GROMACS .gro file of C-alpha atoms in nm:
model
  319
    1UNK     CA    1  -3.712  -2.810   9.480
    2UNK     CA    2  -3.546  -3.135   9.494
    3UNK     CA    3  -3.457  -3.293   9.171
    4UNK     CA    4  -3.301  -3.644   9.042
    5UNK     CA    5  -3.209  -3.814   8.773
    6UNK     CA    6  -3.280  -4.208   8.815
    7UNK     CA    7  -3.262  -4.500   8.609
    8UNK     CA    8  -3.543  -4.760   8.625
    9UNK     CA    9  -3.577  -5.133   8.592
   10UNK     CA   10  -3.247  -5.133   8.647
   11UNK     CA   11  -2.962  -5.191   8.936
   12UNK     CA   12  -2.699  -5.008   8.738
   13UNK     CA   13  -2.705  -4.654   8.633
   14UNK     CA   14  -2.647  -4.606   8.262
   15UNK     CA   15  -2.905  -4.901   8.266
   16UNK     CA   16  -3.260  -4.916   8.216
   17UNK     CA   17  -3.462  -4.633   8.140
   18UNK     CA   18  -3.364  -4.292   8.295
   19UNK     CA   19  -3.695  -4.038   8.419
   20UNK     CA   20  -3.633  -3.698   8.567
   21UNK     CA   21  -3.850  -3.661   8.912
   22UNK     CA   22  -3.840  -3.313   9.092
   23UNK     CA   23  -3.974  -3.325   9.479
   24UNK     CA   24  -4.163  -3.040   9.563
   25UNK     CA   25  -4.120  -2.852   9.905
   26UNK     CA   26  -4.287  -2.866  10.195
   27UNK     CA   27  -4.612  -2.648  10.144
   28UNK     CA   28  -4.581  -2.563   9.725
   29UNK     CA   29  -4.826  -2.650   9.475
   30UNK     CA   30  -4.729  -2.757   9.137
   31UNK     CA   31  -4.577  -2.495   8.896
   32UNK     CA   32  -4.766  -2.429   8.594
   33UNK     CA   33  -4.826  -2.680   8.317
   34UNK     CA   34  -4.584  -2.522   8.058
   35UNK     CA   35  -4.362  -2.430   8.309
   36UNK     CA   36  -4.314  -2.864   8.414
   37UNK     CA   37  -4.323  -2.908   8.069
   38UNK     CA   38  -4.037  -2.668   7.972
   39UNK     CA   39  -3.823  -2.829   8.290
   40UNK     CA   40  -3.890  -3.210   8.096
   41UNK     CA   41  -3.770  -3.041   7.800
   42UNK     CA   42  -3.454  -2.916   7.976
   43UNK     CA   43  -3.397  -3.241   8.153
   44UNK     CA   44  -3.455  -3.409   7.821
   45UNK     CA   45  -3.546  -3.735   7.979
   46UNK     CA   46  -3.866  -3.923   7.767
   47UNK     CA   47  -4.065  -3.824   8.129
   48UNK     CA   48  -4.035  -3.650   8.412
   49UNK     CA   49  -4.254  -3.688   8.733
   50UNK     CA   50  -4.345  -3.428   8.975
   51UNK     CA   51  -4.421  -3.519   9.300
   52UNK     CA   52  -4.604  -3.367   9.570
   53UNK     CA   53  -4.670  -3.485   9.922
   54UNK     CA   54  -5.050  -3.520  10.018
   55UNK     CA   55  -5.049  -3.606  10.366
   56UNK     CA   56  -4.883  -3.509  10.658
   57UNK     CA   57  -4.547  -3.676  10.733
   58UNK     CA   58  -4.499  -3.935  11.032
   59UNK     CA   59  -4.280  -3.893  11.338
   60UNK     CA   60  -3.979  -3.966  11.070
   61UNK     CA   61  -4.065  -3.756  10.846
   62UNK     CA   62  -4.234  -3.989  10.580
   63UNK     CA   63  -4.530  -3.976  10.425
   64UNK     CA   64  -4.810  -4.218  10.294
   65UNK     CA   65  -4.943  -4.003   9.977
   66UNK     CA   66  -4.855  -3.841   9.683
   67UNK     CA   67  -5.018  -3.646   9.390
   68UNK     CA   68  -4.774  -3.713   9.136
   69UNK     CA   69  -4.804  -3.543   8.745
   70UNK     CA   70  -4.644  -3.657   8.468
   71UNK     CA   71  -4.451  -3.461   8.140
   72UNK     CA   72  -4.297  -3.524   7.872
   73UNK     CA   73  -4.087  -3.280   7.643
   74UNK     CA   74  -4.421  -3.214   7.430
   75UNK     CA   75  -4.688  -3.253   7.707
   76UNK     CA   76  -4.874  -3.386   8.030
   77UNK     CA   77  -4.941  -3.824   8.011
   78UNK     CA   78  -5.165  -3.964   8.279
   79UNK     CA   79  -4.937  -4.234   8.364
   80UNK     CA   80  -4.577  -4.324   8.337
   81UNK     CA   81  -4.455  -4.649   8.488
   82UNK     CA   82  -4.062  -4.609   8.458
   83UNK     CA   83  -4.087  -4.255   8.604
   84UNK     CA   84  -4.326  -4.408   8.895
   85UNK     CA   85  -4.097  -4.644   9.000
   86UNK     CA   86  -3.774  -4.396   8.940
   87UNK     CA   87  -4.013  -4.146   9.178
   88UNK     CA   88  -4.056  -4.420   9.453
   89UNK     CA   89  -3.714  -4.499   9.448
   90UNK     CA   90  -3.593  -4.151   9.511
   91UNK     CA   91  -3.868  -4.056   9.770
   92UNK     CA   92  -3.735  -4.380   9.986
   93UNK     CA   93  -3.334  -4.245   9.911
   94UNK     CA   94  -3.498  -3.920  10.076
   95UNK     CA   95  -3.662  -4.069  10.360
   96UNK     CA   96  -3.988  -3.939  10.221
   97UNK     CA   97  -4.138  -4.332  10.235
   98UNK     CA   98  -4.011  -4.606  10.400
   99UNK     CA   99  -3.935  -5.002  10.330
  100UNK     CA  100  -4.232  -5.253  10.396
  101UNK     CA  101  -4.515  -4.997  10.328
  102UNK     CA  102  -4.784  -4.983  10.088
  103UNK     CA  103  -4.844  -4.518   9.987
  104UNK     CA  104  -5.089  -4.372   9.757
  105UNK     CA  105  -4.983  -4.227   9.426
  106UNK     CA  106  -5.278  -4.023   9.274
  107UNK     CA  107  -5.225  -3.993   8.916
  108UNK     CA  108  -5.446  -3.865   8.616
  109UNK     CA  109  -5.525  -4.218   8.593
  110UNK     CA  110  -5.681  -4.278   8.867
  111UNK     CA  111  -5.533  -4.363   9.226
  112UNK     CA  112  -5.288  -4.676   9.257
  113UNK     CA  113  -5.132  -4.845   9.517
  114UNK     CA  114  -4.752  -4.851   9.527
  115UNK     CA  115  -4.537  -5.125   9.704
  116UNK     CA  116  -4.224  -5.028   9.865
  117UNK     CA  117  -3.926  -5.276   9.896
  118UNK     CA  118  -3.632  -5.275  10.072
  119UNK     CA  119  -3.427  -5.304   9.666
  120UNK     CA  120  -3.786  -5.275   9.425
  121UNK     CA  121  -4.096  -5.103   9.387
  122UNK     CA  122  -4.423  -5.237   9.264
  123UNK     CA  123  -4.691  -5.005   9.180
  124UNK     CA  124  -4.994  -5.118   9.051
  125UNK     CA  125  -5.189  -5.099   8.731
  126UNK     CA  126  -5.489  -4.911   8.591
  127UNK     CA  127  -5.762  -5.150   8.512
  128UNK     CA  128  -5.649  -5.351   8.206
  129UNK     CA  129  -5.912  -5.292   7.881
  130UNK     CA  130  -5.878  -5.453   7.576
  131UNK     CA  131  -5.969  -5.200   7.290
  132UNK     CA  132  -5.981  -5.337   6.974
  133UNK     CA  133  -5.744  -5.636   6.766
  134UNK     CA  134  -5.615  -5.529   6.434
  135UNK     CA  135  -5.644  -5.837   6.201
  136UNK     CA  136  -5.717  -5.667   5.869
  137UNK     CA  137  -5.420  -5.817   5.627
  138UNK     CA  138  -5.371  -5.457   5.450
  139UNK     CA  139  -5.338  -5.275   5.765
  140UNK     CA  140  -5.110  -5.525   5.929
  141UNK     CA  141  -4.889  -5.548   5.591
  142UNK     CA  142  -4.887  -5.146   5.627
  143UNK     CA  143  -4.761  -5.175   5.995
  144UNK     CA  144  -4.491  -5.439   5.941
  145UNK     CA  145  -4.367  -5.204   5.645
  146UNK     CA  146  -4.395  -4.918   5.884
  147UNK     CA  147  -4.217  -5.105   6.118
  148UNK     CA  148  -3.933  -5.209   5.869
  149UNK     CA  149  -3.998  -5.587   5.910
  150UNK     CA  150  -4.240  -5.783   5.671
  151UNK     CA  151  -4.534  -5.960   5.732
  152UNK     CA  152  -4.462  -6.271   5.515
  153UNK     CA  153  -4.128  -6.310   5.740
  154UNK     CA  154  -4.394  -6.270   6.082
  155UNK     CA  155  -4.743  -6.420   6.044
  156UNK     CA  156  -4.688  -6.773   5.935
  157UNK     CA  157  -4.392  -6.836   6.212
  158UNK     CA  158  -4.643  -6.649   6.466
  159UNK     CA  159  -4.932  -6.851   6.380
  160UNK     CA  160  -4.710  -7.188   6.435
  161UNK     CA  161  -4.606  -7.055   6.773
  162UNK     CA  162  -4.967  -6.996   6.838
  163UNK     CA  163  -5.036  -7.376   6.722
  164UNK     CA  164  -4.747  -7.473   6.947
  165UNK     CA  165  -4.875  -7.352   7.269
  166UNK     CA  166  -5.184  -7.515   7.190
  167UNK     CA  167  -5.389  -7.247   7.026
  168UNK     CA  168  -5.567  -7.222   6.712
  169UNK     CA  169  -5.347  -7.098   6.482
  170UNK     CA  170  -5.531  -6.757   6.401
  171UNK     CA  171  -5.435  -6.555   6.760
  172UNK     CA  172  -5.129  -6.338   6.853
  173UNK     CA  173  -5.236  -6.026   6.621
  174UNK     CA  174  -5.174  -5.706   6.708
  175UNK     CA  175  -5.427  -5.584   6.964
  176UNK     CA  176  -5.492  -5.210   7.144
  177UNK     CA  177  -5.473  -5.295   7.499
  178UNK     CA  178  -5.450  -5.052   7.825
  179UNK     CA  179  -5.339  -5.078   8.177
  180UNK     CA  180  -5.376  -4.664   8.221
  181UNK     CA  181  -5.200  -4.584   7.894
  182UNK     CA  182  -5.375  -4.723   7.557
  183UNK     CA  183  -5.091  -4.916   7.327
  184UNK     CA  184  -5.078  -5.173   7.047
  185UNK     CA  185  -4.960  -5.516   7.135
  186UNK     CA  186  -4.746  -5.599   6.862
  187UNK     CA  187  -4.611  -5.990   6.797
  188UNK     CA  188  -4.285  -6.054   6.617
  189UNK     CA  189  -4.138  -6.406   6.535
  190UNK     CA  190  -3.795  -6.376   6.684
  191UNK     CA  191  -3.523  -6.153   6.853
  192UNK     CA  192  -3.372  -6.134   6.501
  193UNK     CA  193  -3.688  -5.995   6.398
  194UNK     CA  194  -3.687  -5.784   6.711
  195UNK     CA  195  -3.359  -5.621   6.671
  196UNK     CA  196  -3.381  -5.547   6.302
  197UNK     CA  197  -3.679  -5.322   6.333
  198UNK     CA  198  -3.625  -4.988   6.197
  199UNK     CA  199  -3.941  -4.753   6.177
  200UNK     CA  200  -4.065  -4.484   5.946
  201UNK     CA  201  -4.058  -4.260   6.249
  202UNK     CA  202  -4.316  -4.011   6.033
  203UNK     CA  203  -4.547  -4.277   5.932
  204UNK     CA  204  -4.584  -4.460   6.301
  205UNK     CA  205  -4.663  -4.114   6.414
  206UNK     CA  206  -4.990  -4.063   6.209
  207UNK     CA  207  -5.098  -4.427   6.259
  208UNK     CA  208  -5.076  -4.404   6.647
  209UNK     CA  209  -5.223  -4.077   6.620
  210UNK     CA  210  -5.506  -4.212   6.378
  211UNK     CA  211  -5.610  -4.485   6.606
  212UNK     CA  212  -5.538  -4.266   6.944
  213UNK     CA  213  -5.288  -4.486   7.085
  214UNK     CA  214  -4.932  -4.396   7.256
  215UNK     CA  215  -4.712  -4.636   7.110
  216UNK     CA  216  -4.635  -5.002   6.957
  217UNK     CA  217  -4.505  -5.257   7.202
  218UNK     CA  218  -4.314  -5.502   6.957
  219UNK     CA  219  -4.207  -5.830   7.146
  220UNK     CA  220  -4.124  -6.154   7.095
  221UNK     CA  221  -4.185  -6.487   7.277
  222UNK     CA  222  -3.852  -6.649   7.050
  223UNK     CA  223  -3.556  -6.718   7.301
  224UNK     CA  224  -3.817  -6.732   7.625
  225UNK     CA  225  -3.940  -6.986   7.869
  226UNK     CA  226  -4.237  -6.980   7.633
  227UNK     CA  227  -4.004  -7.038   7.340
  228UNK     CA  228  -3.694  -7.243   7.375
  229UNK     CA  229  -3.530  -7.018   7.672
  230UNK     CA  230  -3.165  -7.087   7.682
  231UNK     CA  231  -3.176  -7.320   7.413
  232UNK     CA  232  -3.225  -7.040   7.233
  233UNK     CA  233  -2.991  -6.848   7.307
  234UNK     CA  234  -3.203  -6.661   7.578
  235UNK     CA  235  -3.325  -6.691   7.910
  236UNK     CA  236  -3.556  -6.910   8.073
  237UNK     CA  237  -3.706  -6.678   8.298
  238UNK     CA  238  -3.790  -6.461   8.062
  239UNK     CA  239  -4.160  -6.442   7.895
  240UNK     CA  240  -4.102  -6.195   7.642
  241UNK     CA  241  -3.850  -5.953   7.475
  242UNK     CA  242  -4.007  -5.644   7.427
  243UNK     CA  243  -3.911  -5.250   7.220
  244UNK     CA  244  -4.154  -4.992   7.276
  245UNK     CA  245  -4.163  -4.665   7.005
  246UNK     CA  246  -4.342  -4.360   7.107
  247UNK     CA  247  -4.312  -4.085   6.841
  248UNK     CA  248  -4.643  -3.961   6.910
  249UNK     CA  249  -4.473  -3.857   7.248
  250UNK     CA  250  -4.145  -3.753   7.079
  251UNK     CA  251  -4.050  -4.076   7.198
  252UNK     CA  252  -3.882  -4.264   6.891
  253UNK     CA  253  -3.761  -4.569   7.149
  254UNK     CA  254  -3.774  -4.650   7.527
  255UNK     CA  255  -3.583  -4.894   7.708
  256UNK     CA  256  -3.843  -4.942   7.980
  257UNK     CA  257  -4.206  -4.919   7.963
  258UNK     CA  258  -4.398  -5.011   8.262
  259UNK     CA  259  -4.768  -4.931   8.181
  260UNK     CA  260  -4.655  -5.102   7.794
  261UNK     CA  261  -4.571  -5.415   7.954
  262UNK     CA  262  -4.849  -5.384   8.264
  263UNK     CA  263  -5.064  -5.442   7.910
  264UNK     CA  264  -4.837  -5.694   7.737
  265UNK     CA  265  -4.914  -5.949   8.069
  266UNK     CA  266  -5.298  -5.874   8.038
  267UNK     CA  267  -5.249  -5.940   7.644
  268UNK     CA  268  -5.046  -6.286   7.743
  269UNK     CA  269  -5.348  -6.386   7.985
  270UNK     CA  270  -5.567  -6.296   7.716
  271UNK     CA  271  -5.420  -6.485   7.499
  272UNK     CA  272  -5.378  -6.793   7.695
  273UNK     CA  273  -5.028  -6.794   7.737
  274UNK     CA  274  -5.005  -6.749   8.137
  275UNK     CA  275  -5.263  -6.816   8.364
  276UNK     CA  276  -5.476  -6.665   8.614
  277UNK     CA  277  -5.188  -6.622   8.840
  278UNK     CA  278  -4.843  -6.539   8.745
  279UNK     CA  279  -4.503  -6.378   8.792
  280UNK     CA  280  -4.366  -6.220   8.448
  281UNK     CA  281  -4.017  -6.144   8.352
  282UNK     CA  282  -3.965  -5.891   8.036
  283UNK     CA  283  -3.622  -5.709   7.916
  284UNK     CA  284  -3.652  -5.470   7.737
  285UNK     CA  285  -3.366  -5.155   7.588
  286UNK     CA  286  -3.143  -5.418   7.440
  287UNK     CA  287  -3.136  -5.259   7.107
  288UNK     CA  288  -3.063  -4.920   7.268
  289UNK     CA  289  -2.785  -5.082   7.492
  290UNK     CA  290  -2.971  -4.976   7.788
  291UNK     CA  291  -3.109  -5.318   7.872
  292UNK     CA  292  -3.397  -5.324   8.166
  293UNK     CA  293  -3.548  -5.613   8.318
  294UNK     CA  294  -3.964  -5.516   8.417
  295UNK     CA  295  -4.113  -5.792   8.621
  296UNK     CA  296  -4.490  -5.779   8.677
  297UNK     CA  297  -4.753  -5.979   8.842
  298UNK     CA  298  -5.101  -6.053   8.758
  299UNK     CA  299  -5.390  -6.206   8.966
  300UNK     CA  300  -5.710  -6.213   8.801
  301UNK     CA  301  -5.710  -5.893   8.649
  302UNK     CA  302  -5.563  -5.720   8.909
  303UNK     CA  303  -5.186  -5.599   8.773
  304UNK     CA  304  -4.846  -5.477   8.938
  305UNK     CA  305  -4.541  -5.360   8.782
  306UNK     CA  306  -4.197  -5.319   8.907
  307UNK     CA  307  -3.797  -5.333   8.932
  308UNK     CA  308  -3.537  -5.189   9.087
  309UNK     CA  309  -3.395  -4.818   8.987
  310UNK     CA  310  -3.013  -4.647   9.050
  311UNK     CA  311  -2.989  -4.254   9.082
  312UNK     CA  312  -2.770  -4.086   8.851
  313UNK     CA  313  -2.753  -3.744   9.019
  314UNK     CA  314  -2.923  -3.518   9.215
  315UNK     CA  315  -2.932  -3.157   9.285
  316UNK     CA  316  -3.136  -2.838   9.305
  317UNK     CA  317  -3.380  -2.697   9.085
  318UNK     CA  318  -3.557  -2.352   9.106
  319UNK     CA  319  -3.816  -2.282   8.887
   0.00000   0.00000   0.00000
């Protein structure tokens, strides 16, 4: 079998978020479940996709569908968006899809439509559900502590951003939201805030695993085009700065989380602060100097995330 190692949401390898993906031959089924899982353990890479050809290739030998699974080092995920779009990038370096066409990836969470580029991929979301806001103050003081931030230094510069862009003051709390993956939204005041996060690893296990989510998606709006941009000292492009942790998933940190920020733009439409319509920007990995930039686009509640992706390395694998 076929096997790379690719870097997504980014242009340049050693950026981004890197994803194992291992092509199956011509005719094979998928190994066994602890046998893929024992390979993403080996390969050591948060996920690793594998990817198996459902229909019959064309005259050039591509193809139009895919049944692709998903592991990490500790188990099987329904979805994983940087591994998606790593996978889609290496099956058009193969010739297995080609540029300008719209293939079928059947996942464990249900079947999505993936967008290939001539330089990106866009593949799009599960259906977005919100799942629940948590507002109570001693659970949100217990998650900033988790977190290694403070909620005095958070709220009451949250709720004036809030007031700011014209809401009431009380939104932008944490809320469980899924686009195929179920995660906690998480609000932070600034990209100082941001960067000097530092979790009780142990303790955000058990309170992801307590309310059945995959991780917390911490962002900010501070040094966006929602918040100062460039006058800043950030972009104005940019809607949010986002870290993801995933210990539940033996995932302390990622540097790029596609399904996490497929639900941070439903979260932002949610809460009023894009419309309808609109063309996100989020980086991501900074902290882990791995930065990524994940753009996604919403219409209604219809949801696509992508980027771009560089391969590493590539090679042989038997198993």
């Amino acid at each position: 079998m076929k096997f790379y190692i690719a870097d997504a949401f980014t242009k340049e390898v050693f950026g981004g978020n890197p994803a194992g993906v291992v092509i199956l031959d011509k005719g094979f089924d998928f190994p066994d479940d602890e046998t893929m899982r024992k390979t993403a353990a080996e390969l050591r890479y948060s996920e690793t996709a594998f990817i198996k050809p459902l229909s019959e290739a064309d005259a050039d030998g591509a193809h139009n569908a895919f049944h692709v699974r998903y592991f990490t080092p500790a188990a099987e995920v329904d979805l994983c968006g940087h591994a998606t779009i790593a996978s889609f990038h290496c099956l058009r370096q193969a010739g297995l899809v080609k540029a300008g066409t719209t293939v079928l990836n059947k996942t464990m969470a249900g079947d999505l439509d993936i967008v290939i580029g001539e330089d990106s991929i866009l593949m799009d979301m599960a259906a977005p559900e919100y799942l629940g806001m948590i507002d109570d103050v001693a659970t949100l003081r217990e998650l900033y502590e988790i977190l290694g931030i403070t909620y005095e230094d958070n709220i009451p510069v949250i709720e004036e951003q809030c007031l700011a862009n014209g809401g009431d003051g009380s939104g932008l709390k944490p809320e469980i939201v899924s686009t195929g993956l179920p995660d906690i939204m998480f609000p932070v005041a600034s990209r100082a805030e941001l960067a000097k996060m530092s979790p009780d690893f142990a303790a955000l296990t058990d309170f992801t695993r307590e309310r059945d989510v995959l991780s917390i998606h911490a962002f900010t709006l501070d040094g966006g085009k929602h918040r100062g941009g460039s006058s800043a000292g950030g972009r104005d492009d940019v809607d949010a700065y986002c870290r993801d942790f995933a210990p539940v998933c033996d995932i302390d940190e990622e540097a790029a989380t596609g399904t996490a920020n497929g639900s941070l733009t439903y979260y932002l439409q949610r809460n009023e602060l894009i419309g309808s319509k609109a063309d996100c920007l989020f980086i991501q990995g900074e902290a882990m100097g791995r930065p990524s930039e994940i753009r996604s686009i919403i219409d209604g509640s219809a949801i696509k995330i992508g980027g771009s992706a560089a391969i590493l390395a590539e090679g042989e694998i038997f198993i």
